[in-house]
Coordinates of C-alpha atoms and ligand atoms in Angstrom, one line a residue:
Chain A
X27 CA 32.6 14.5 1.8
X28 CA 29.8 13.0 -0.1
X29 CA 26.0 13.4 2.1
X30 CA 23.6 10.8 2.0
X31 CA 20.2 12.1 3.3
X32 CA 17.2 9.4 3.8
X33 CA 13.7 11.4 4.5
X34 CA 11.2 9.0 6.4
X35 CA 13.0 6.6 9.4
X36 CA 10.3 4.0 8.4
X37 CA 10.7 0.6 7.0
X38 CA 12.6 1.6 3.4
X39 CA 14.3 4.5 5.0
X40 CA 15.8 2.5 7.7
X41 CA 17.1 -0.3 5.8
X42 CA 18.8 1.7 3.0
X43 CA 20.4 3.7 6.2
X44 CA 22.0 0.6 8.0
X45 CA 22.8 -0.9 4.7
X46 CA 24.9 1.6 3.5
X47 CA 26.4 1.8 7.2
X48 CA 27.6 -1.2 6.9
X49 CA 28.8 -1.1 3.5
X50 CA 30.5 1.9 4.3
X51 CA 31.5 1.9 7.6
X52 CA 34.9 2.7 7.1
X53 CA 34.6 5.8 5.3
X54 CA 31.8 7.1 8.1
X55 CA 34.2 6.6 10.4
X56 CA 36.6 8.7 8.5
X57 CA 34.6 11.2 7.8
X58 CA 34.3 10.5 4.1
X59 CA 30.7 9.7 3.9
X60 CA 28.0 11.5 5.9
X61 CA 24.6 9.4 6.2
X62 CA 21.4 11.1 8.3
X63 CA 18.0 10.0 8.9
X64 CA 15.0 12.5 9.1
X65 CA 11.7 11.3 10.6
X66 CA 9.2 13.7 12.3
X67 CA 8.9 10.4 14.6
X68 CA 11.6 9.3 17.5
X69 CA 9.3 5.6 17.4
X70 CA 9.8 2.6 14.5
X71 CA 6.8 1.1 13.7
X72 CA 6.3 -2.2 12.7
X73 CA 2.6 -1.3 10.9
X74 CA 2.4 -5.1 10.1
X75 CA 1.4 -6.0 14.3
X76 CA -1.2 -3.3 13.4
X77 CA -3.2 -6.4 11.7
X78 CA -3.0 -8.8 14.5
X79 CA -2.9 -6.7 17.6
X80 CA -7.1 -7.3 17.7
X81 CA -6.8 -10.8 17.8
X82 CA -4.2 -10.5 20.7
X83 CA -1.9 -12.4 18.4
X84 CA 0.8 -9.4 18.9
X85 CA 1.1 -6.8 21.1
X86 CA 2.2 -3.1 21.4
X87 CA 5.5 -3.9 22.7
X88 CA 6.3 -5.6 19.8
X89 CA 5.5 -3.4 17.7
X90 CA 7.6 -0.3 18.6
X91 CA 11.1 0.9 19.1
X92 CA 13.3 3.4 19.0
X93 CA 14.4 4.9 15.7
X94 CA 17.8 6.0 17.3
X95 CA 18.4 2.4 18.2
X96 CA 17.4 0.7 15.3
X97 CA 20.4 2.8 13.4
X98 CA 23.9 2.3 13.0
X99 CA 25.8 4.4 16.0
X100 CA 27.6 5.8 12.4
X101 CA 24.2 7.4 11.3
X102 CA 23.0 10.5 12.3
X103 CA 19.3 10.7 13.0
X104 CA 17.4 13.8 13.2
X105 CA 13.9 14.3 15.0
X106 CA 12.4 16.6 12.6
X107 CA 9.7 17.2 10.7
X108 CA 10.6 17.9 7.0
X109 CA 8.7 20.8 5.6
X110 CA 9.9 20.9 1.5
X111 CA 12.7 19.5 -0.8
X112 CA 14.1 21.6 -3.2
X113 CA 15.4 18.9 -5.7
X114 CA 16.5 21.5 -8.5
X115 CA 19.1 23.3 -5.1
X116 CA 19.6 19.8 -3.4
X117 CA 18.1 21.2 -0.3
X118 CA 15.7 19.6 2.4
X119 CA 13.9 22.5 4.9
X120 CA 13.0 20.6 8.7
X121 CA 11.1 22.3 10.9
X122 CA 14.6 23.7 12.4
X123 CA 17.5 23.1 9.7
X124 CA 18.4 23.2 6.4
X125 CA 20.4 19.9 5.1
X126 CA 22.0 19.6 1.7
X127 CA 22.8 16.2 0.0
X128 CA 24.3 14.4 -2.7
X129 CA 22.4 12.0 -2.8
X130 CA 18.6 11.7 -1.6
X131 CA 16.9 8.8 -0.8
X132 CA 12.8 9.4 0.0
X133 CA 10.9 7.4 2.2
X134 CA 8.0 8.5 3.2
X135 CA 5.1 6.2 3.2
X136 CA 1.7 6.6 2.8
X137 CA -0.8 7.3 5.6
X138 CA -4.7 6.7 5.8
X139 CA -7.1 9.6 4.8
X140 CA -10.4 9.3 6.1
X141 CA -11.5 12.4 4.5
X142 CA -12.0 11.0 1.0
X143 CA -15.3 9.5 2.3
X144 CA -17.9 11.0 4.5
X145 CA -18.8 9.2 7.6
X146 CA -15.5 7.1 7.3
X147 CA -14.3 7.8 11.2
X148 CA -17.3 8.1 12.3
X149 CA -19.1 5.1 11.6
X150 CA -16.4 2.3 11.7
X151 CA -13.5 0.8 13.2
X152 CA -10.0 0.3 11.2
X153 CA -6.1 -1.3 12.2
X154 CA -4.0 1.5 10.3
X155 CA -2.8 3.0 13.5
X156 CA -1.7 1.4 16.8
X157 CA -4.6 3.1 18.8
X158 CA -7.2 2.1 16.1
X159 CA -6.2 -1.2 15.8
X160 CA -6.4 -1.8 20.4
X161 CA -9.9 0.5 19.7
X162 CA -10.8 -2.5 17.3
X163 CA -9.6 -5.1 19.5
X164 CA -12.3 -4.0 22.2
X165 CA -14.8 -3.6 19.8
X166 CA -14.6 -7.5 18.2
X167 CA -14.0 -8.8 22.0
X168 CA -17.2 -7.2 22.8
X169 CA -19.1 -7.7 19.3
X170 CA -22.1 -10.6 20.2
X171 CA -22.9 -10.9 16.8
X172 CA -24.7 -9.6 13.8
X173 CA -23.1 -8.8 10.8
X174 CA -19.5 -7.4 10.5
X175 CA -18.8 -5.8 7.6
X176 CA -14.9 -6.0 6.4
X177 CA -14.7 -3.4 3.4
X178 CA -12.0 -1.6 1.8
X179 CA -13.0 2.0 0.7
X180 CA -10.3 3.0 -1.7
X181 CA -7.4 1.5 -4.1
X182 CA -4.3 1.8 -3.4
X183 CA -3.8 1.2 0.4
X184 CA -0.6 -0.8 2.4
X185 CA -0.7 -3.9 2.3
X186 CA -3.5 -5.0 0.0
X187 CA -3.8 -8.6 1.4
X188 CA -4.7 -7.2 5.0
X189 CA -8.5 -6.5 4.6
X190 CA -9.1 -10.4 3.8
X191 CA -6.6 -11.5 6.3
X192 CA -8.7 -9.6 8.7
X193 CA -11.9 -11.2 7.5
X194 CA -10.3 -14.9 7.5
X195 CA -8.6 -14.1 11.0
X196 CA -12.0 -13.1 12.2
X197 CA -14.1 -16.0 11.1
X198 CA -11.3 -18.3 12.4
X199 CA -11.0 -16.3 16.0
X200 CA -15.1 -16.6 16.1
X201 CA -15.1 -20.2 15.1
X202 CA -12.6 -20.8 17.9
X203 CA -14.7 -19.0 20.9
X204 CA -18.0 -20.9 19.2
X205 CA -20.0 -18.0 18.1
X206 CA -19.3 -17.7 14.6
X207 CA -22.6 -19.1 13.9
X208 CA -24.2 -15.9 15.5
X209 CA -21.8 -13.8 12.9
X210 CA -23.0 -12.8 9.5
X211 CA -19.3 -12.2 7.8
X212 CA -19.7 -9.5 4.5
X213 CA -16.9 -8.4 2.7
X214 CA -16.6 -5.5 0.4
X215 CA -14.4 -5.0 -2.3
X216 CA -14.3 -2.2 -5.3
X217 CA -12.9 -5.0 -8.3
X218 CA -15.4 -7.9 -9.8
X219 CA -12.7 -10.1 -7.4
X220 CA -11.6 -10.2 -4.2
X221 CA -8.0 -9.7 -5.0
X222 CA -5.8 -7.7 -7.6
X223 CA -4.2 -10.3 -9.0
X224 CA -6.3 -12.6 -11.0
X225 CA -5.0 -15.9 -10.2
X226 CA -4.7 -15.6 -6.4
X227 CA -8.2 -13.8 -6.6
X228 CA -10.0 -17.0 -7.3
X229 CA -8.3 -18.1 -4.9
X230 CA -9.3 -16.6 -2.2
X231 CA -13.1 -16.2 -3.6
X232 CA -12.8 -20.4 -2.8
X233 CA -11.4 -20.1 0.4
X234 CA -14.4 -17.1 1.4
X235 CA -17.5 -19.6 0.0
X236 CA -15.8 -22.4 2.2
X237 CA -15.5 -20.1 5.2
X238 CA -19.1 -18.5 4.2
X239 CA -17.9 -15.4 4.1
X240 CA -20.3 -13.4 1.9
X241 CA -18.3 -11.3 -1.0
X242 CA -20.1 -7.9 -2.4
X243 CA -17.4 -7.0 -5.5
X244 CA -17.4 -3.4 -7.1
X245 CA -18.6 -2.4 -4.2
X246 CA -17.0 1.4 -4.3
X247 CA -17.5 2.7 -0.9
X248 CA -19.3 6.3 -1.3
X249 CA -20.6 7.2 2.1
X250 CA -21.1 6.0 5.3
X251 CA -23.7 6.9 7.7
X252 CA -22.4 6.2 11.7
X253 CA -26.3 6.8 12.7
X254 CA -27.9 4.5 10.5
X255 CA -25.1 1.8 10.4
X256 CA -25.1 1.8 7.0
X257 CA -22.6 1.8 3.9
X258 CA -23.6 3.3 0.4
X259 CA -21.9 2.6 -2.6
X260 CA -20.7 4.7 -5.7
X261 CA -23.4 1.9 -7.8
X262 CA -26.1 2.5 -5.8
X263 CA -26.2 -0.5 -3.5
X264 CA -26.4 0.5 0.7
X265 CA -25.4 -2.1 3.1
X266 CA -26.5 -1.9 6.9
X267 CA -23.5 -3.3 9.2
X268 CA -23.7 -4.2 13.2
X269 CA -19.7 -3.8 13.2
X270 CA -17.8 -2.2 10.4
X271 CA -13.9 -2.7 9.4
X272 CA -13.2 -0.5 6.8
X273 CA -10.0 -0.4 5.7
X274 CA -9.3 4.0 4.3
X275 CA -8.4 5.5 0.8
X276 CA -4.9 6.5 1.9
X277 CA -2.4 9.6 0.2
X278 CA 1.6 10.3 0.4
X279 CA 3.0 12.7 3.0
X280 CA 2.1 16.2 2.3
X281 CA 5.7 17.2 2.4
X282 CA 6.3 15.5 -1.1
X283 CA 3.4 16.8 -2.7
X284 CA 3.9 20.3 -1.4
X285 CA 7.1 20.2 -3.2
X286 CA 5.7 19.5 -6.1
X287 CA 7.1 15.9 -6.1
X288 CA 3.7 13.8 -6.8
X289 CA 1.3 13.0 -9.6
X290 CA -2.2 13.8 -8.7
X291 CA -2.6 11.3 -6.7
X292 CA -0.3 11.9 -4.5
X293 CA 2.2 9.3 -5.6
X294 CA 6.3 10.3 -6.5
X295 CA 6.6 9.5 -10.2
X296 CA 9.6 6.8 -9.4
X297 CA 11.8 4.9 -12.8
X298 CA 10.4 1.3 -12.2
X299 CA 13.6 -0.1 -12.9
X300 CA 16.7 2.5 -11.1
X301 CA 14.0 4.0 -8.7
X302 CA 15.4 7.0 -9.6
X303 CA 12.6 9.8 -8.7
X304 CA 11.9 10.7 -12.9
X305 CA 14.2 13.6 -14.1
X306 CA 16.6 13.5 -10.9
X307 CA 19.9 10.9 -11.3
X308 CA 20.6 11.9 -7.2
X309 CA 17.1 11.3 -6.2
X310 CA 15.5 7.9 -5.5
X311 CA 12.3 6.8 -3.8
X312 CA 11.5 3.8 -2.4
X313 CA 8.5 1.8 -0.2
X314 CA 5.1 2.8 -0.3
X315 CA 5.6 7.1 -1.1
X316 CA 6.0 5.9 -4.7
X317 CA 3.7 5.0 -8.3
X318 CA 5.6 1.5 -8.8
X319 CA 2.8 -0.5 -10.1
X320 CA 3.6 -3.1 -6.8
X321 CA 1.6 -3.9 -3.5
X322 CA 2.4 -0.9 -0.7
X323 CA 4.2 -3.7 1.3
X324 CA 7.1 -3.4 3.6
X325 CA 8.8 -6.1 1.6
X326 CA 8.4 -3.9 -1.7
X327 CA 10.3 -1.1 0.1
X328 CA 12.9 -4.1 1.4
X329 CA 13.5 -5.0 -2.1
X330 CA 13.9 -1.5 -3.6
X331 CA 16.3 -0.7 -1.0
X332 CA 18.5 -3.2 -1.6
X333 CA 18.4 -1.9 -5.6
X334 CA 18.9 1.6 -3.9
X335 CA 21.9 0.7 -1.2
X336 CA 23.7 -1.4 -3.5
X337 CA 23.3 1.5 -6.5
X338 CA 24.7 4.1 -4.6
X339 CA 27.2 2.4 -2.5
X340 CA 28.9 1.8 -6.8
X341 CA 28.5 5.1 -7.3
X342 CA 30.5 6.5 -4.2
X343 CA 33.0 3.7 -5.5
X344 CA 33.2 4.7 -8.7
X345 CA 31.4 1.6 -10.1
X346 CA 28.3 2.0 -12.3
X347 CA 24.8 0.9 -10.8
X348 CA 24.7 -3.1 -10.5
X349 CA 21.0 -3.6 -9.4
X350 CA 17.5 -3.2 -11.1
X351 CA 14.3 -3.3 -9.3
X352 CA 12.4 -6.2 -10.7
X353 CA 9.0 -5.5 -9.2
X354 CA 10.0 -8.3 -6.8
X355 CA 7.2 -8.3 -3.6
X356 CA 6.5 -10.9 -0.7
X357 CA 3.5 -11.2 1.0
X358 CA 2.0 -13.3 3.3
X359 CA -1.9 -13.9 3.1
X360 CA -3.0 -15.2 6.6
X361 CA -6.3 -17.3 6.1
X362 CA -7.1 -18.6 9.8
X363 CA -5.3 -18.5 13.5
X364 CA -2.5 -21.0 12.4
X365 CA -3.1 -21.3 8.5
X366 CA -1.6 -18.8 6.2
X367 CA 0.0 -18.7 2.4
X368 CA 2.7 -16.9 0.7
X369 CA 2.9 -14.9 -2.9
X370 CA 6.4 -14.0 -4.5
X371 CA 6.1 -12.1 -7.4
X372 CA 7.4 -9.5 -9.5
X373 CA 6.5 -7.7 -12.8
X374 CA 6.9 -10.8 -15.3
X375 CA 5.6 -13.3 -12.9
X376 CA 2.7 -13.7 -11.4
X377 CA 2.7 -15.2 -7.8
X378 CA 1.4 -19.0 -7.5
X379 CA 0.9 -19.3 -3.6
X380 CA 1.1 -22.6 -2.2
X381 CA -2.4 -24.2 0.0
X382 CA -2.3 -22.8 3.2
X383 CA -0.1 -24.1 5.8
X384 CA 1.0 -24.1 9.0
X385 CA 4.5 -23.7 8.2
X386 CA 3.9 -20.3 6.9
X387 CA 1.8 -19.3 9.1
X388 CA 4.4 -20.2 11.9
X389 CA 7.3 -18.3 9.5
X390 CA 5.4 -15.3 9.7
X391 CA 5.1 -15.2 13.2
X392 CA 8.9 -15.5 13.3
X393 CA 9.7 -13.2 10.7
X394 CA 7.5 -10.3 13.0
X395 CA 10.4 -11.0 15.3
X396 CA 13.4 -10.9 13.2
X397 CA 12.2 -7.5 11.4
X398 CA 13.9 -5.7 14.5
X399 CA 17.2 -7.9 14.3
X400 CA 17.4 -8.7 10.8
X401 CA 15.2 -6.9 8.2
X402 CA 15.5 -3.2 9.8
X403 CA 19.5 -3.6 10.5
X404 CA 19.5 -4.0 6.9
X405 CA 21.6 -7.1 7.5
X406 CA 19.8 -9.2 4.9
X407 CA 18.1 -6.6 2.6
X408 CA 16.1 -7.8 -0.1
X409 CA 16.2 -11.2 2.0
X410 CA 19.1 -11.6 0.3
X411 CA 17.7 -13.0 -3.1
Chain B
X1 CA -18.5 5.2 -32.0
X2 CA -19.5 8.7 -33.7
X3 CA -19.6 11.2 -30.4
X4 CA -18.0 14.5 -31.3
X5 CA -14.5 14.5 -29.5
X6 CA -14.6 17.7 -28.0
X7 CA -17.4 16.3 -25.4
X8 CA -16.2 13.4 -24.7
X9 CA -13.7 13.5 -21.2
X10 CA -10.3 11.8 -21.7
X11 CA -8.8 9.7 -19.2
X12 CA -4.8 9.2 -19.8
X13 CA -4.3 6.2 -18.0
X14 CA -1.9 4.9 -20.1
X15 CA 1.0 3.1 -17.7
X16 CA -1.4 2.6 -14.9
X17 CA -1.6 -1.4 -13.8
X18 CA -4.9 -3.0 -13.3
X19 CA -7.0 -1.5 -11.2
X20 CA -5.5 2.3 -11.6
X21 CA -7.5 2.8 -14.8
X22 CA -10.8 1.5 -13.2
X23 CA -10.2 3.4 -10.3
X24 CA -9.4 6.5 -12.0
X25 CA -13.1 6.0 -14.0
X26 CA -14.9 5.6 -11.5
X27 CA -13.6 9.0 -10.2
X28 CA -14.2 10.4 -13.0
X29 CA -17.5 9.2 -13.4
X30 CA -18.7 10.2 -9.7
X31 CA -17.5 14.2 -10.8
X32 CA -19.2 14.2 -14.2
X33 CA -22.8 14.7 -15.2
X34 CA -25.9 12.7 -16.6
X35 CA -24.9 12.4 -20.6
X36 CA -21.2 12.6 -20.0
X37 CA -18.6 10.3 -22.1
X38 CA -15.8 9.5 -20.5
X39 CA -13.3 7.8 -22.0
X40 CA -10.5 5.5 -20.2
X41 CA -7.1 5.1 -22.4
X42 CA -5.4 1.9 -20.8
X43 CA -2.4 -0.3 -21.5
X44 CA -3.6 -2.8 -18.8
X45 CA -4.9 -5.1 -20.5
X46 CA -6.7 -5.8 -17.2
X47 CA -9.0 -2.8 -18.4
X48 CA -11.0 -4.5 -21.2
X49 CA -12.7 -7.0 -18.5
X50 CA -12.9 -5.2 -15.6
X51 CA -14.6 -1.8 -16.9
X52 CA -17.6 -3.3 -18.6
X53 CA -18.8 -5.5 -15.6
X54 CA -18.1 -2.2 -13.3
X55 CA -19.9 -0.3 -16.0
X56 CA -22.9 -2.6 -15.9
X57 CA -23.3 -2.9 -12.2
X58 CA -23.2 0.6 -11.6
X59 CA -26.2 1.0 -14.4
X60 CA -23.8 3.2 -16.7
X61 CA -23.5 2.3 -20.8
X62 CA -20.9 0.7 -21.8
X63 CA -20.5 2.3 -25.2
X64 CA -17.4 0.4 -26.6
X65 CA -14.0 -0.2 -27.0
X66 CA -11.1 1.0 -30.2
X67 CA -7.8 -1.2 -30.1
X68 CA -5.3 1.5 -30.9
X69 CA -1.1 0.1 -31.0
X70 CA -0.4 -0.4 -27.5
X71 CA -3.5 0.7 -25.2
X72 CA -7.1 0.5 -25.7
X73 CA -9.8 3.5 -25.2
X74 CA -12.6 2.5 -23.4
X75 CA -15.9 4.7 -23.8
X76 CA -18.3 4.7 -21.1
X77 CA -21.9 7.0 -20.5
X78 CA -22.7 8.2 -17.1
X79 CA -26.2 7.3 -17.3
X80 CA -27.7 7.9 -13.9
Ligands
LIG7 C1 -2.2 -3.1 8.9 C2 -1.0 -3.2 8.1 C3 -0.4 -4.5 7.8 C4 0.7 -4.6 7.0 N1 1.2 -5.9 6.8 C5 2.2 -6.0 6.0 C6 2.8 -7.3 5.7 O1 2.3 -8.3 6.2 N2 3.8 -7.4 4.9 C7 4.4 -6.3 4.3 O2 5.3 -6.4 3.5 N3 3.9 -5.0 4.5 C8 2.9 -4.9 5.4 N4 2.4 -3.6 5.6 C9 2.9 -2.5 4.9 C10 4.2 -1.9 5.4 O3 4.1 -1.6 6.8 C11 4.5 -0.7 4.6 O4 4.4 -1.0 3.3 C12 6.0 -0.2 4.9 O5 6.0 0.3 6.2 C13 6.4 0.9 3.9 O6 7.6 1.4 4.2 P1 8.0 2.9 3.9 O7 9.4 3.1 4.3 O8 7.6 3.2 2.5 O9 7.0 3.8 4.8 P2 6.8 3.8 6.3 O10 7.4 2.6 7.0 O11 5.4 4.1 6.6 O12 7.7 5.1 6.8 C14 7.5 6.4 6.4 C15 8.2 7.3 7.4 O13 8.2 8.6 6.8 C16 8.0 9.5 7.9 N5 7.6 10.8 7.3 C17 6.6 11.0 6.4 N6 6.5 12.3 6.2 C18 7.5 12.9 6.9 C19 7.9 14.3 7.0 N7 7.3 15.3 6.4 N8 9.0 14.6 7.8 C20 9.6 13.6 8.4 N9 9.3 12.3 8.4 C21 8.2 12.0 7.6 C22 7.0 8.8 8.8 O14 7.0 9.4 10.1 C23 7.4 7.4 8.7 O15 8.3 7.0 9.7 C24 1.3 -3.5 6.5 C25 0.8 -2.2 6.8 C26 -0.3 -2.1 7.6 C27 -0.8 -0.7 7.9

């Protein structure tokens, strides 16, 4: 019997799961093929609702379900926090067990770390967890104006388009209530542009002067001070703030780089190509745990397990790997309530996002729904391309 | 570019896509004292555009850059 052992029930984790279910149903069912699922969590988050669950455009229910449910009745799924992978003995240690594997797929994101800079908790407000993101929601509901500060305080972090969507959503939901005249919008960025990627930077510098909303660039978050309400940065520059979004460095689980998995910076050296973890032909890693040089997006980890599915599901078959990793990412950039644009790219091609439109903005709402049906039943991965 | 090697703080950022090898400066920078030379090796060509403006705004010197086959090395002074 060949053991396929996913660590991290998450968004990658999930869909390499219920792909290879279905792929290989027949052989689960005979026994042939063993597939479990470790997560410390019993819940599925959809992190994405995290963004717009202070504008009241999506709501807790929405975002949350069941692991167990999510997974094909074929897959076992363990509650369990895993405490160190032994890649050189093929050996995973939970909290209670001890699970060996043929083949091992890691999945196990990357979470906020508010220690990097002093005064981050403290002094502002953030959407990178559920409760956060409803503390944020009261705050901007109750915020009567002065200046709100958007600023991202470390590189990388999921989902790099989400500080600006936040900053476009919240001129657009202030314009809509007819205060945003009272607002002073600031947003901070480390690079000399608001945006990674050249071309869709300028962009989005256009669509900030039209909305005047005030860009600081290499703005490198060093402190902040709750008391004062101000932000310092590494180049000397301090910023006072009435309300402050800061979006946190964030780091891989500690489980990985306890086990010596990471580089120093917390990051699973990954094969761009095979996501093979490097040196290990029966390890992969996928979604947001890894150093692919691609966003931390849920649609990166979508893509790469499709590459991962598909690779192993020819190896249990006796075929040889048929998929490459391309660097292939979505993304949707929201840029008002009912306006947003979309970037497909990969690592020969740079995206060239359309003008905003309604008709994304509207597909995006959708596609929030169809990640429980769809995406996470790994029925479409990669979206099929 | 005549600064004796042995004080001058290498940066391997060779592989790292834009804006790893800023990022990894400015760390860098932050931990190192007054006088220090740190110098970024980069294969994103990214690099070459983005350190000297970051370099300038934070009031460091921007001491130069030497094209070697396949990645640059960028040579920056802490200053203040
Ligand atoms: C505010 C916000 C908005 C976003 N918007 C978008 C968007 O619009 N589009 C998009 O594509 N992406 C978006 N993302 C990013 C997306 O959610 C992530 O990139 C995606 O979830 C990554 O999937 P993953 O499987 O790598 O990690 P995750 O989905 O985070 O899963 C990791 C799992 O590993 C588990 N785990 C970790 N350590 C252990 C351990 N030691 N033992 C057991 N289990 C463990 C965790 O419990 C978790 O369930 C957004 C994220 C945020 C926060």
């Amino acid at each position: 019997m060949k053991r396929i052992l996913v660590v991290g029930g998450g968004t990658g984790g999930t869909i390499v799961a219920n792909n290879l279910a279905h792929r290989l149903h027949e052989k689960l069912v005979k026994g042939e093929i063993e597939i479990t699922v470790v997560d410390s969590s019993s819940l599925h988050v959809y992190q994405p609702a995290y963004l717009l669950i202070p504008f009241g455009i999506m709501h807790r229910n929405e975002a949350i379900r069941p692991e167990r449910d999510l997974l094909a009745e074929t897959i076992k799924f363990r509650q369990e926090r895993v405490n160190k992978i032994d890649v050189n003995n093929r050996l995973v240690k939970t909290d209670s067990s001890s699970l060996q594997y043929d083949f091992l797929v890691l999945a196990t994101g990357a979470q906020p770390d508010y220690s990097q800079v002093p005064g981050l908790e403290k002094g502002g407000y953030d959407f990178y967890t559920l409760e956060n993101a409803y503390k944020l929601r009261e705050a901007i509901g109750k915020f009567e104006g002065g200046r709100l500060v958007v600023a991202v305080t470390g590189i990388p972090f999921k989902c790099p388009t989400a500080p600006m969507e936040f900053a476009f959503l919240a001129d657009s939901y202030y314009s809509k209530l007819g205060v945003r005249d009272k607002i002073e919008l600031d947003y901070l960025y480390p690079l000399p542009r608001p945006f990674t990627i050249p071309n869709v930077a300028e962009q989005v510098q256009k669509l900030m002067d039209d909305r005047k909303i005030k860009t600081d660039l290499l703005f490198n978050v060093e402190s902040v001070n709750p008391e004062k309400k101000e932000i310092t940065s590494i180049e000397g520059e301090t910023i006072k703030y009435d309300l402050a979004v800061l979006t946190p460095p964030h780091t891989g689980s500690e489980v990985v780089r306890v086990s010596g998995l990471t580089d120093k910076g917390g990051w699973i050296p990954t094969d761009r190509y095979t996501l093979h973890v490097k040196g290990y032909d029966d390890v992969y890693a996928i979604g947001d745990a890894t150093d692919l040089p691609v966003s931390k997006a849920g649609s990166a980890a979508d893509f790469q397990a499709a590459v991962v599915s598909t690779n192993i599901w020819d190896n249990i078959n006796g075929f040889p790997p048929s998929l490459r990793y391309d660097g292939r990412v979505m993304c949707f950039i929201i840029t008002a309530i009912g306006e947003a644009t979309i970037l497909l790219f990969d690592y020969e091609h740079p995206p060239s996002p359309p003008p905003p439109n309604f008709a994304c903005y509207w597909y995006k709402l959708v596609y929030n729904r169809m990640y429980w049906t769809v995406t996470a039943k790994g029925l479409l991965p990669g979206f099929g391309v | 570019m005549s600064h004796e090697e042995e004080k001058v703080k290498v940066i391997d950022a060779r592989g790292s896509y834009c804006p790893g090898p800023l990022m990894e400066l400015i760390r860098t920078v932050k931990q190192s004292n007054i006088g220090d030379i740190i110098e970024v090796w980069s294969s994103d060509g990214g690099s070459q555009r983005d350190i000297p403006k970051w370099t300038e705004k934070a009031g460091h010197e921007f001491l130069g850059v030497i094209h070697e086959k396949g990645y640059d090395r960028i040579r920056v002074r802490k200053t203040r």
